[in-house]
Coordinates of C-alpha atoms and ligand atoms in Angstrom, one line a residue:
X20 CA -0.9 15.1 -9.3
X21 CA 1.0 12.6 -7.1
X22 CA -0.5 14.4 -3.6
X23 CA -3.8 13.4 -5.4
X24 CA -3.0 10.4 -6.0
X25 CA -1.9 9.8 -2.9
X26 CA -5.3 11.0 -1.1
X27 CA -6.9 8.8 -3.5
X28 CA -5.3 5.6 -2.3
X29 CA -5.2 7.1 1.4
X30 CA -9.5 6.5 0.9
X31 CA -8.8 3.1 -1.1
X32 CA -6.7 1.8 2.2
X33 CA -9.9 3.7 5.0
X34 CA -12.5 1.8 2.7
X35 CA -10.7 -1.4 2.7
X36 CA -10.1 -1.5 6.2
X37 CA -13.7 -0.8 6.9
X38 CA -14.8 -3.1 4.4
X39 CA -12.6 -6.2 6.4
X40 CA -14.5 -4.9 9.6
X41 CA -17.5 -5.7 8.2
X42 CA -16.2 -9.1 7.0
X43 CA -15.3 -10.0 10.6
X44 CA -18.5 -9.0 12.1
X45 CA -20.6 -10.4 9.7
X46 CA -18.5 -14.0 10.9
X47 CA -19.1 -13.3 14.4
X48 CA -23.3 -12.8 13.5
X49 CA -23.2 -16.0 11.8
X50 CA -21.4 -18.6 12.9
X51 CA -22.4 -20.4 10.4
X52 CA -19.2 -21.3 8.6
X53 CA -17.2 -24.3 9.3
X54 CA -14.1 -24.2 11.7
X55 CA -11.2 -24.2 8.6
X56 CA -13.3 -21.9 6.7
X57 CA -13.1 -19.0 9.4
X58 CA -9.5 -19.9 10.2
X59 CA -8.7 -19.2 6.7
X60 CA -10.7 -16.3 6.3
X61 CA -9.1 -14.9 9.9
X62 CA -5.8 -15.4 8.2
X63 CA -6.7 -13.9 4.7
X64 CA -7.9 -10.8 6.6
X65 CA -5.0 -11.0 8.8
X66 CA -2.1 -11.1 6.0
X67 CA -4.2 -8.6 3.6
X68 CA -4.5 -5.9 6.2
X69 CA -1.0 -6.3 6.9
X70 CA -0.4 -5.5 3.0
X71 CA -2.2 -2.6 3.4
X72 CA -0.8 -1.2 6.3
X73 CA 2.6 -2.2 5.0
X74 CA 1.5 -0.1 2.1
X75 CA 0.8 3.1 3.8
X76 CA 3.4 3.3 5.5
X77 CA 5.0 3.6 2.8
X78 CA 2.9 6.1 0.9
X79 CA 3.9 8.3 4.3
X80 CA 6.9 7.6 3.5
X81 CA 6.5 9.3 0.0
X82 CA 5.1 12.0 1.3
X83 CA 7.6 13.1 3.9
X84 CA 9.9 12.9 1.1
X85 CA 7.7 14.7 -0.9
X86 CA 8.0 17.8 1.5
X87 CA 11.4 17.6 2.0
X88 CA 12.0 17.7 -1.7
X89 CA 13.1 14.4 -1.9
X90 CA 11.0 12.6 -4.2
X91 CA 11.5 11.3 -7.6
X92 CA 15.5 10.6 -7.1
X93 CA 17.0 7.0 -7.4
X94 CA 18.0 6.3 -4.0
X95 CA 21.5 4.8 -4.7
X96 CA 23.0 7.0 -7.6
X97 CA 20.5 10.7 -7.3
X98 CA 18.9 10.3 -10.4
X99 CA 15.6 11.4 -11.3
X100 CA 13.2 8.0 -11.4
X101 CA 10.9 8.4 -14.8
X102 CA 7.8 9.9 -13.9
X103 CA 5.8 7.2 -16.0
X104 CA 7.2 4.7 -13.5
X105 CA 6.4 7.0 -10.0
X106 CA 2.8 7.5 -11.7
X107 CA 2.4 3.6 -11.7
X108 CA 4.0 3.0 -8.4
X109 CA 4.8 6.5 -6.4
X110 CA 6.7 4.0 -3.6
X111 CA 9.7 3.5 -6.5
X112 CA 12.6 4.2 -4.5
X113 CA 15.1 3.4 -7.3
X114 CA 15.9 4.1 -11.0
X115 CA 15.9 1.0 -13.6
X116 CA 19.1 1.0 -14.2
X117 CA 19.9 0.3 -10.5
X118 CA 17.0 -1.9 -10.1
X119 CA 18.3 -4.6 -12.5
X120 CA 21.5 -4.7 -9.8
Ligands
LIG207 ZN1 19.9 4.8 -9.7

């Protein structure tokens, strides 16, 4: 379930960084927007693609741990995280008890 999860949002990041490819190309074709508009959009790109890649990283992350065995456990006390909480976010490195520290 969470591998295909994964896989899923592997082809979400692909799709998106393809998709802000296109974006930038399409700007260079233009040229027709004004000076502050294509700074800003070169900085929107810039800071979302750094989410993403920020992102999978740490889904990699996830999945070495996943191989080793190592998923699901609170990284500060060894308890298992609640699977309804990895199914919304499988990067949840810590229980919610030691969250609220
Ligand atoms: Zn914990």
């Amino acid at each position: 379930m969470i591998l295909s999860e994964l896989k899923a949002l592997e082809q979400n990041l692909n799709d998106a960084r393809g998709a802000s490819k296109v974006v930038e190309l399409d700007q260079q074709l233009i040229g027709r927007l004004s000076r502050m508009d294509s700074i800003r959009e070169k900085e929107m790109s810039k800071a979302n693609l750094g989410r993403r890649t920020q992102r999978k990283s740490q889904l990699l992350e996830v999945l070495e741990r996943l191989k080793e065995n190592d998923f699901g456990f609170c990284i500060d006390c060894g308890e298992e995280i609640d699977i309804r909480r990895l199914r919304i976010n499988p990067i949840v490195r810590k229980c919610f008890s030691c969250m609220q520290d």
